[in-house]
Amino acid sequence: MHDADVLHTLIMIPAYSESLSSLTATLDSIARSDFPKSHMCMVVVADGIVQGSGNDKPTPDYLISLMERDSRFEYEMRGSAAPVWLPEALPYVAVAEGMKRKNFARVYAGWYKDSRKAKAGDGEINVDRVPMIVIVKSGTPEEQNMPKPGNRGKRDSQLMLMQFLSRLMFDDRFSALDFDLYEKLKALAGYPASKYQVCLMVDADTRLEKDAISHLVDAFADPKVMGVCGETRICNKMGSWVTAIQVYEYYISHHLSKAFESIFGGVTCLPGCFSGYRIKVPHQKKFADDLYPSHVDTNEFVPILANPDVIATYGEHQVHTLHRKNLLLLGEDRYLTTLMLQAFPKRKNIFVPKAICHTVVPDEFKVLLSQRRRWINSTIHNLWCLIWVRGLCGVFCFSMQFVVFMELIGSLILPAATGFTIYLLVNTFTSANPQILPLILLAAVLGLPAILILLTIRNIEYGFWFFVYLLALPIWQVVLPLYAFWRFDEFGWGETRKIAGEDNGHGDGEEEGVFDWKGIQMKRLEEWLIEKGRADDTKRRTALQLARES
């Protein structure tokens, strides 16, 4: 595909408490991609001034140290002998309650180079620079002495970019932070942010294969595709027995299940570790009646990820019911996928097996327990929402709606089904008339996926992981679901993403105090540009006057 045909792509990386080595590995894998660097820009959002457990610096410091400064964004400060790279902290409305709805963030703009450049020496490896924006949520002045200032959660990080793209598309009012991001994106890339049509989301502990981004973006050549995901593999398989039991389960859930859902064009969860969304799609008259809501009125593009209805629902900040909390506080990525399918049931979410990424999975059982509690409860509530979506692909038993219904029932009865399986096995060995047919069905349910895996990937290694998975079936089908159901009303992240010092949650809980709008200015882009032009004229006149006086 020629560069002229490649869609301009934003790559968003939400960061929280990752180590320097993890951040470097993720950013390196993106920088080494074969995707044209002229058509991509990395946007890393640091969710607060957070120092991960075992780290010697907060995550934002690591990210800034990995950037090559752009001299256009250095600032003269009084009392400083040289330009200082410290952007102004600008206010914005965050996804939180009470006084935490107001937050501040700094936008750093520069370039990222593959870390091999420094190791190999100049000239030995030709590495292209990748435009890179780092948004650091720094918090209000009142919370600077509190744990994790600026932390508002991953959903808030995603919405910062989604709201910016929506406001840009509809010429809605910008905050000062939006305008700062607009100016720096344009300066780095050399073209306005309105050129971007695809947004990839990559977790900060994920490694992409060289052609993964290209495969994912190429899938958007079909105008009906609104979301895509690749295959997720485990890179710490032999870390412990906990990682070993996840290998085959990951292949079932991140390959087989998504491949099956993709047949109907309705992948129900685009995982946060590596997925892509269409920001907007060129207007096509033949899709006008059935592919997007009738109230959308754009001359050139139809908003998808930038859809105001999707953003308004996803950005809900007052969450009080058990159902809404499970949707919004436990599984952001799955709920965003649900909202996309609800808004655009005729469009498609698909699975691209050639787009491969590698991620680090929990290596301690208490961390796995905490992670799966969130995932299982979030899955049940999201599937319940999707059951009522009309217009999904297929009819009756051959429809995505029926698939979702069966997934929901299977998730709910899994512990009971395991109990009946144990009874069947005991009855088989103790009864004079064993039940042969149920045993055959049981063997088919467990064995056919393994045969399918061997036929498709032709890797005998997965035979070993299959037997490891069988040994761990009581954990997957009894322990984890029952623990999740027992903790249905728990919305914290538990042992996941531990940090140094006191942890006060992930920024999305209830807060006291009153939201203060003071200082948050909202203006249209044209107004910001006029104001900036006046400020630049004043600065030039002042500099000229000082030069004459000297």
PDB file of C-alpha atoms in Angstrom, residues 370 373-374 490 492-498 503:
ATOM      1  CA  SER A 370      -8.045  -9.544  41.420  1.00  0.00           C
ATOM      2  CA  ARG A 373     -12.743 -10.563  39.415  1.00  0.00           C
ATOM      3  CA  ARG A 374     -12.866  -7.318  37.432  1.00  0.00           C
ATOM      4  CA  GLU A 490     -16.302  -4.523  44.938  1.00  0.00           C
ATOM      5  CA  GLY A 492     -11.335  -1.475  43.456  1.00  0.00           C
ATOM      6  CA  TRP A 493      -8.372  -2.830  41.486  1.00  0.00           C
ATOM      7  CA  GLY A 494      -7.075  -4.845  44.439  1.00  0.00           C
ATOM      8  CA  GLU A 495      -3.578  -6.233  43.889  1.00  0.00           C
ATOM      9  CA  THR A 496      -3.375  -5.023  40.279  1.00  0.00           C
ATOM     10  CA  ARG A 497      -0.947  -2.155  39.501  1.00  0.00           C
ATOM     11  CA  LYS A 498       0.663  -1.738  42.924  1.00  0.00           C
ATOM     12  CA  ASP A 503      -2.641   3.840  47.374  1.00  0.00           C
TER      13      ASP A 503
END
